[in-house]
PDB file of C-alpha atoms in Angstrom:
ATOM      1  CA  UNK A   1     109.721 124.271 108.432  1.00  0.00           C
ATOM      2  CA  UNK A   2     106.203 122.808 108.135  1.00  0.00           C
ATOM      3  CA  UNK A   3     105.935 119.295 109.560  1.00  0.00           C
ATOM      4  CA  UNK A   4     102.603 117.718 108.497  1.00  0.00           C
ATOM      5  CA  UNK A   5     102.691 114.877 111.045  1.00  0.00           C
ATOM      6  CA  UNK A   6     103.386 117.267 113.930  1.00  0.00           C
ATOM      7  CA  UNK A   7     100.606 119.546 112.673  1.00  0.00           C
ATOM      8  CA  UNK A   8      98.157 116.631 112.450  1.00  0.00           C
ATOM      9  CA  UNK A   9      99.031 115.439 115.960  1.00  0.00           C
ATOM     10  CA  UNK A  10      98.423 118.933 117.292  1.00  0.00           C
ATOM     11  CA  UNK A  11      95.095 119.064 115.475  1.00  0.00           C
ATOM     12  CA  UNK A  12      94.131 115.652 116.859  1.00  0.00           C
ATOM     13  CA  UNK A  13      94.917 116.744 120.403  1.00  0.00           C
ATOM     14  CA  UNK A  14      92.880 119.912 119.912  1.00  0.00           C
ATOM     15  CA  UNK A  15      89.914 117.937 118.579  1.00  0.00           C
ATOM     16  CA  UNK A  16      90.231 115.453 121.427  1.00  0.00           C
ATOM     17  CA  UNK A  17      90.007 118.308 123.896  1.00  0.00           C
ATOM     18  CA  UNK A  18      86.708 119.305 122.269  1.00  0.00           C
ATOM     19  CA  UNK A  19      85.013 116.081 123.396  1.00  0.00           C
ATOM     20  CA  UNK A  20      82.418 116.809 126.033  1.00  0.00           C
ATOM     21  CA  UNK A  21      83.048 114.728 129.153  1.00  0.00           C
ATOM     22  CA  UNK A  22      80.186 114.432 131.589  1.00  0.00           C
ATOM     23  CA  UNK A  23      80.364 115.984 135.042  1.00  0.00           C
ATOM     24  CA  UNK A  24      79.263 113.836 137.949  1.00  0.00           C
ATOM     25  CA  UNK A  25      78.924 114.812 141.575  1.00  0.00           C
ATOM     26  CA  UNK A  26      79.897 112.890 144.674  1.00  0.00           C
ATOM     27  CA  UNK A  27      77.687 112.391 147.744  1.00  0.00           C
ATOM     28  CA  UNK A  28      79.084 115.624 149.188  1.00  0.00           C
ATOM     29  CA  UNK A  29      77.832 117.568 146.137  1.00  0.00           C
ATOM     30  CA  UNK A  30      81.340 118.314 144.876  1.00  0.00           C
ATOM     31  CA  UNK A  31      82.199 117.540 141.249  1.00  0.00           C
ATOM     32  CA  UNK A  32      84.143 114.345 140.687  1.00  0.00           C
ATOM     33  CA  UNK A  33      86.977 114.275 138.139  1.00  0.00           C
ATOM     34  CA  UNK A  34      85.719 114.606 134.564  1.00  0.00           C
ATOM     35  CA  UNK A  35      85.198 111.301 132.815  1.00  0.00           C
ATOM     36  CA  UNK A  36      84.932 110.862 129.061  1.00  0.00           C
ATOM     37  CA  UNK A  37      81.670 108.884 128.827  1.00  0.00           C
ATOM     38  CA  UNK A  38      80.919 106.959 125.674  1.00  0.00           C
ATOM     39  CA  UNK A  39      77.259 106.313 124.929  1.00  0.00           C
ATOM     40  CA  UNK A  40      76.260 103.324 122.765  1.00  0.00           C
ATOM     41  CA  UNK A  41      74.801 105.668 120.153  1.00  0.00           C
ATOM     42  CA  UNK A  42      78.261 107.290 119.770  1.00  0.00           C
ATOM     43  CA  UNK A  43      79.895 104.112 118.432  1.00  0.00           C
ATOM     44  CA  UNK A  44      79.771 104.891 114.702  1.00  0.00           C
ATOM     45  CA  UNK A  45      80.833 108.520 115.184  1.00  0.00           C
ATOM     46  CA  UNK A  46      83.837 107.487 117.298  1.00  0.00           C
ATOM     47  CA  UNK A  47      84.885 104.726 114.912  1.00  0.00           C
ATOM     48  CA  UNK A  48      84.696 107.044 111.896  1.00  0.00           C
ATOM     49  CA  UNK A  49      86.464 109.855 113.774  1.00  0.00           C
ATOM     50  CA  UNK A  50      89.307 107.402 114.457  1.00  0.00           C
ATOM     51  CA  UNK A  51      89.298 106.189 110.840  1.00  0.00           C
ATOM     52  CA  UNK A  52      89.395 109.759 109.508  1.00  0.00           C
ATOM     53  CA  UNK A  53      92.203 110.691 111.911  1.00  0.00           C
ATOM     54  CA  UNK A  54      94.255 107.597 111.065  1.00  0.00           C
ATOM     55  CA  UNK A  55      93.750 108.245 107.350  1.00  0.00           C
ATOM     56  CA  UNK A  56      94.867 111.868 107.748  1.00  0.00           C
ATOM     57  CA  UNK A  57      98.073 110.642 109.397  1.00  0.00           C
ATOM     58  CA  UNK A  58      98.535 108.004 106.708  1.00  0.00           C
ATOM     59  CA  UNK A  59      98.011 110.601 103.949  1.00  0.00           C
ATOM     60  CA  UNK A  60     100.716 112.787 105.506  1.00  0.00           C
ATOM     61  CA  UNK A  61     103.013 109.744 105.540  1.00  0.00           C
ATOM     62  CA  UNK A  62     102.209 108.893 101.910  1.00  0.00           C
ATOM     63  CA  UNK A  63     100.666 105.480 102.605  1.00  0.00           C
ATOM     64  CA  UNK A  64      97.288 104.130 101.388  1.00  0.00           C
ATOM     65  CA  UNK A  65      94.047 104.919 103.173  1.00  0.00           C
ATOM     66  CA  UNK A  66      92.296 102.324 105.354  1.00  0.00           C
ATOM     67  CA  UNK A  67      88.665 101.280 105.359  1.00  0.00           C
ATOM     68  CA  UNK A  68      86.712 100.327 108.460  1.00  0.00           C
ATOM     69  CA  UNK A  69      86.094  96.577 108.608  1.00  0.00           C
ATOM     70  CA  UNK A  70      83.207  95.190 110.704  1.00  0.00           C
ATOM     71  CA  UNK A  71      84.971  91.862 111.322  1.00  0.00           C
ATOM     72  CA  UNK A  72      88.059  93.632 112.675  1.00  0.00           C
ATOM     73  CA  UNK A  73      85.768  95.898 114.733  1.00  0.00           C
ATOM     74  CA  UNK A  74      84.230  92.752 116.272  1.00  0.00           C
ATOM     75  CA  UNK A  75      87.650  91.272 117.070  1.00  0.00           C
ATOM     76  CA  UNK A  76      88.709  94.587 118.646  1.00  0.00           C
ATOM     77  CA  UNK A  77      85.525  94.802 120.741  1.00  0.00           C
ATOM     78  CA  UNK A  78      85.981  91.239 122.001  1.00  0.00           C
ATOM     79  CA  UNK A  79      89.550  91.949 123.034  1.00  0.00           C
ATOM     80  CA  UNK A  80      88.728  95.264 124.709  1.00  0.00           C
ATOM     81  CA  UNK A  81      86.107  93.588 126.909  1.00  0.00           C
ATOM     82  CA  UNK A  82      88.464  90.701 127.671  1.00  0.00           C
ATOM     83  CA  UNK A  83      91.280  93.055 128.743  1.00  0.00           C
ATOM     84  CA  UNK A  84      88.846  94.649 131.183  1.00  0.00           C
ATOM     85  CA  UNK A  85      87.928  91.244 132.610  1.00  0.00           C
ATOM     86  CA  UNK A  86      91.629  90.398 132.980  1.00  0.00           C
ATOM     87  CA  UNK A  87      92.340  93.907 134.302  1.00  0.00           C
ATOM     88  CA  UNK A  88      95.503  94.198 132.237  1.00  0.00           C
ATOM     89  CA  UNK A  89      96.383  95.624 128.851  1.00  0.00           C
ATOM     90  CA  UNK A  90      98.063  92.904 126.849  1.00  0.00           C
ATOM     91  CA  UNK A  91      97.721  91.182 123.519  1.00  0.00           C
ATOM     92  CA  UNK A  92      96.573  87.749 124.715  1.00  0.00           C
ATOM     93  CA  UNK A  93      93.033  86.737 125.574  1.00  0.00           C
ATOM     94  CA  UNK A  94      91.971  85.124 128.841  1.00  0.00           C
ATOM     95  CA  UNK A  95      91.659  81.863 126.871  1.00  0.00           C
ATOM     96  CA  UNK A  96      95.250  82.173 125.613  1.00  0.00           C
ATOM     97  CA  UNK A  97      94.171  83.471 122.191  1.00  0.00           C
ATOM     98  CA  UNK A  98      96.473  85.675 120.154  1.00  0.00           C
ATOM     99  CA  UNK A  99      95.417  88.614 117.984  1.00  0.00           C
ATOM    100  CA  UNK A 100      95.694  86.288 114.959  1.00  0.00           C
ATOM    101  CA  UNK A 101      93.289  83.830 116.626  1.00  0.00           C
ATOM    102  CA  UNK A 102      90.742  86.551 117.439  1.00  0.00           C
ATOM    103  CA  UNK A 103      90.804  88.007 113.927  1.00  0.00           C
ATOM    104  CA  UNK A 104      90.279  84.531 112.421  1.00  0.00           C
ATOM    105  CA  UNK A 105      87.419  83.800 114.874  1.00  0.00           C
ATOM    106  CA  UNK A 106      85.738  87.022 113.734  1.00  0.00           C
ATOM    107  CA  UNK A 107      85.822  85.697 110.154  1.00  0.00           C
ATOM    108  CA  UNK A 108      88.390  88.116 108.744  1.00  0.00           C
ATOM    109  CA  UNK A 109      90.057  86.484 105.725  1.00  0.00           C
ATOM    110  CA  UNK A 110      92.829  89.032 105.161  1.00  0.00           C
ATOM    111  CA  UNK A 111      96.215  88.972 106.861  1.00  0.00           C
ATOM    112  CA  UNK A 112      96.411  90.253 110.425  1.00  0.00           C
ATOM    113  CA  UNK A 113      99.075  92.987 110.498  1.00  0.00           C
ATOM    114  CA  UNK A 114      99.024  94.673 113.891  1.00  0.00           C
ATOM    115  CA  UNK A 115      97.212  95.519 117.093  1.00  0.00           C
ATOM    116  CA  UNK A 116      97.458  98.563 119.360  1.00  0.00           C
ATOM    117  CA  UNK A 117      95.940  98.479 122.821  1.00  0.00           C
ATOM    118  CA  UNK A 118      95.533 100.960 125.625  1.00  0.00           C
ATOM    119  CA  UNK A 119      93.986 101.319 129.038  1.00  0.00           C
ATOM    120  CA  UNK A 120      93.078 104.919 129.788  1.00  0.00           C
ATOM    121  CA  UNK A 121      90.521 107.509 130.754  1.00  0.00           C
ATOM    122  CA  UNK A 122      91.343 109.516 127.627  1.00  0.00           C
ATOM    123  CA  UNK A 123      89.429 110.086 124.406  1.00  0.00           C
ATOM    124  CA  UNK A 124      90.083 108.099 121.250  1.00  0.00           C
ATOM    125  CA  UNK A 125      92.016 111.005 119.724  1.00  0.00           C
ATOM    126  CA  UNK A 126      94.201 111.436 122.801  1.00  0.00           C
ATOM    127  CA  UNK A 127      94.861 107.701 122.660  1.00  0.00           C
ATOM    128  CA  UNK A 128      95.769 107.930 118.959  1.00  0.00           C
ATOM    129  CA  UNK A 129      98.165 110.791 119.718  1.00  0.00           C
ATOM    130  CA  UNK A 130      99.848 108.655 122.405  1.00  0.00           C
ATOM    131  CA  UNK A 131     100.136 105.731 119.970  1.00  0.00           C
ATOM    132  CA  UNK A 132     101.750 108.033 117.406  1.00  0.00           C
ATOM    133  CA  UNK A 133     104.454 109.005 119.921  1.00  0.00           C
ATOM    134  CA  UNK A 134     105.683 105.399 120.270  1.00  0.00           C
ATOM    135  CA  UNK A 135     107.570 103.922 117.287  1.00  0.00           C
ATOM    136  CA  UNK A 136     106.045 100.435 117.677  1.00  0.00           C
ATOM    137  CA  UNK A 137     102.404 101.552 117.824  1.00  0.00           C
ATOM    138  CA  UNK A 138     103.003 104.266 115.209  1.00  0.00           C
ATOM    139  CA  UNK A 139     104.300 101.491 112.929  1.00  0.00           C
ATOM    140  CA  UNK A 140     100.986  99.637 113.207  1.00  0.00           C
ATOM    141  CA  UNK A 141      99.048 102.787 112.275  1.00  0.00           C
ATOM    142  CA  UNK A 142     101.312 103.730 109.358  1.00  0.00           C
ATOM    143  CA  UNK A 143     102.019 100.223 108.009  1.00  0.00           C
ATOM    144  CA  UNK A 144     101.975 100.637 104.207  1.00  0.00           C
ATOM    145  CA  UNK A 145     100.641  97.083 103.758  1.00  0.00           C
ATOM    146  CA  UNK A 146      97.510  97.771 105.836  1.00  0.00           C
ATOM    147  CA  UNK A 147      94.180  98.199 104.053  1.00  0.00           C
ATOM    148  CA  UNK A 148      91.591  97.523 106.774  1.00  0.00           C
ATOM    149  CA  UNK A 149      91.064  98.944 110.252  1.00  0.00           C
ATOM    150  CA  UNK A 150      89.133  97.649 113.217  1.00  0.00           C
ATOM    151  CA  UNK A 151      88.590  99.863 116.222  1.00  0.00           C
ATOM    152  CA  UNK A 152      86.578  99.308 119.387  1.00  0.00           C
ATOM    153  CA  UNK A 153      86.612  99.771 123.152  1.00  0.00           C
ATOM    154  CA  UNK A 154      85.044  98.710 126.396  1.00  0.00           C
ATOM    155  CA  UNK A 155      84.252 101.293 129.061  1.00  0.00           C
ATOM    156  CA  UNK A 156      83.947 100.248 132.683  1.00  0.00           C
ATOM    157  CA  UNK A 157      81.382 101.891 134.979  1.00  0.00           C
ATOM    158  CA  UNK A 158      84.199 103.903 136.632  1.00  0.00           C
ATOM    159  CA  UNK A 159      85.059 105.443 133.243  1.00  0.00           C
ATOM    160  CA  UNK A 160      88.222 103.463 132.426  1.00  0.00           C
ATOM    161  CA  UNK A 161      88.373 102.655 128.722  1.00  0.00           C
ATOM    162  CA  UNK A 162      90.107  99.685 127.139  1.00  0.00           C
ATOM    163  CA  UNK A 163      90.951 100.568 123.500  1.00  0.00           C
ATOM    164  CA  UNK A 164      91.881  98.155 120.702  1.00  0.00           C
ATOM    165  CA  UNK A 165      92.924  99.065 117.145  1.00  0.00           C
ATOM    166  CA  UNK A 166      93.614  96.273 114.631  1.00  0.00           C
ATOM    167  CA  UNK A 167      94.994  96.520 111.106  1.00  0.00           C
ATOM    168  CA  UNK A 168      94.688  93.947 108.355  1.00  0.00           C
ATOM    169  CA  UNK A 169      96.015  93.452 104.857  1.00  0.00           C
ATOM    170  CA  UNK A 170      92.608  93.545 103.216  1.00  0.00           C
ATOM    171  CA  UNK A 171      90.072  90.842 102.584  1.00  0.00           C
ATOM    172  CA  UNK A 172      89.859  91.486  98.825  1.00  0.00           C
ATOM    173  CA  UNK A 173      93.637  91.059  98.516  1.00  0.00           C
ATOM    174  CA  UNK A 174      93.435  87.746 100.384  1.00  0.00           C
ATOM    175  CA  UNK A 175      90.639  86.498  98.096  1.00  0.00           C
ATOM    176  CA  UNK A 176      92.654  87.352  94.961  1.00  0.00           C
ATOM    177  CA  UNK A 177      95.885  85.836  96.093  1.00  0.00           C
TER     178      UNK A 177
END
């Protein structure tokens, strides 16, 4: 029996394995573990790769497509950096802010719907695959009410990446209603 979600997850993992991590060498000349390095010029490509992957999963689930929202991207970037400063993956900012607070501060006028976070050394597609395995984070990704997506990260010098994905109900819907 063909299972589209399982097929898409397999495809995402395969594509994630295609990312080219950089190889660095220690003082002894031996290669250090491979680290997925994100360059600033890769930002748009990574954000659209995540959007396309999320929308493929949403299409398989029969829910509406999302559009990338710069205000949600900004809120996600702020939170990713703040998690690194706090050295813990959690949904509250160092100033006590909630995801709702951060989305409002970024100027997003639609309804905040959900936030997925992760601390890893993995690619964005490996992180998405892990989120899809957990019912709570999968629910954020496949929420039928979602219309907008924000996605960003902060990478530490050692390679650790703090990922944040935010969904919103859509700014146009908020303006109409």
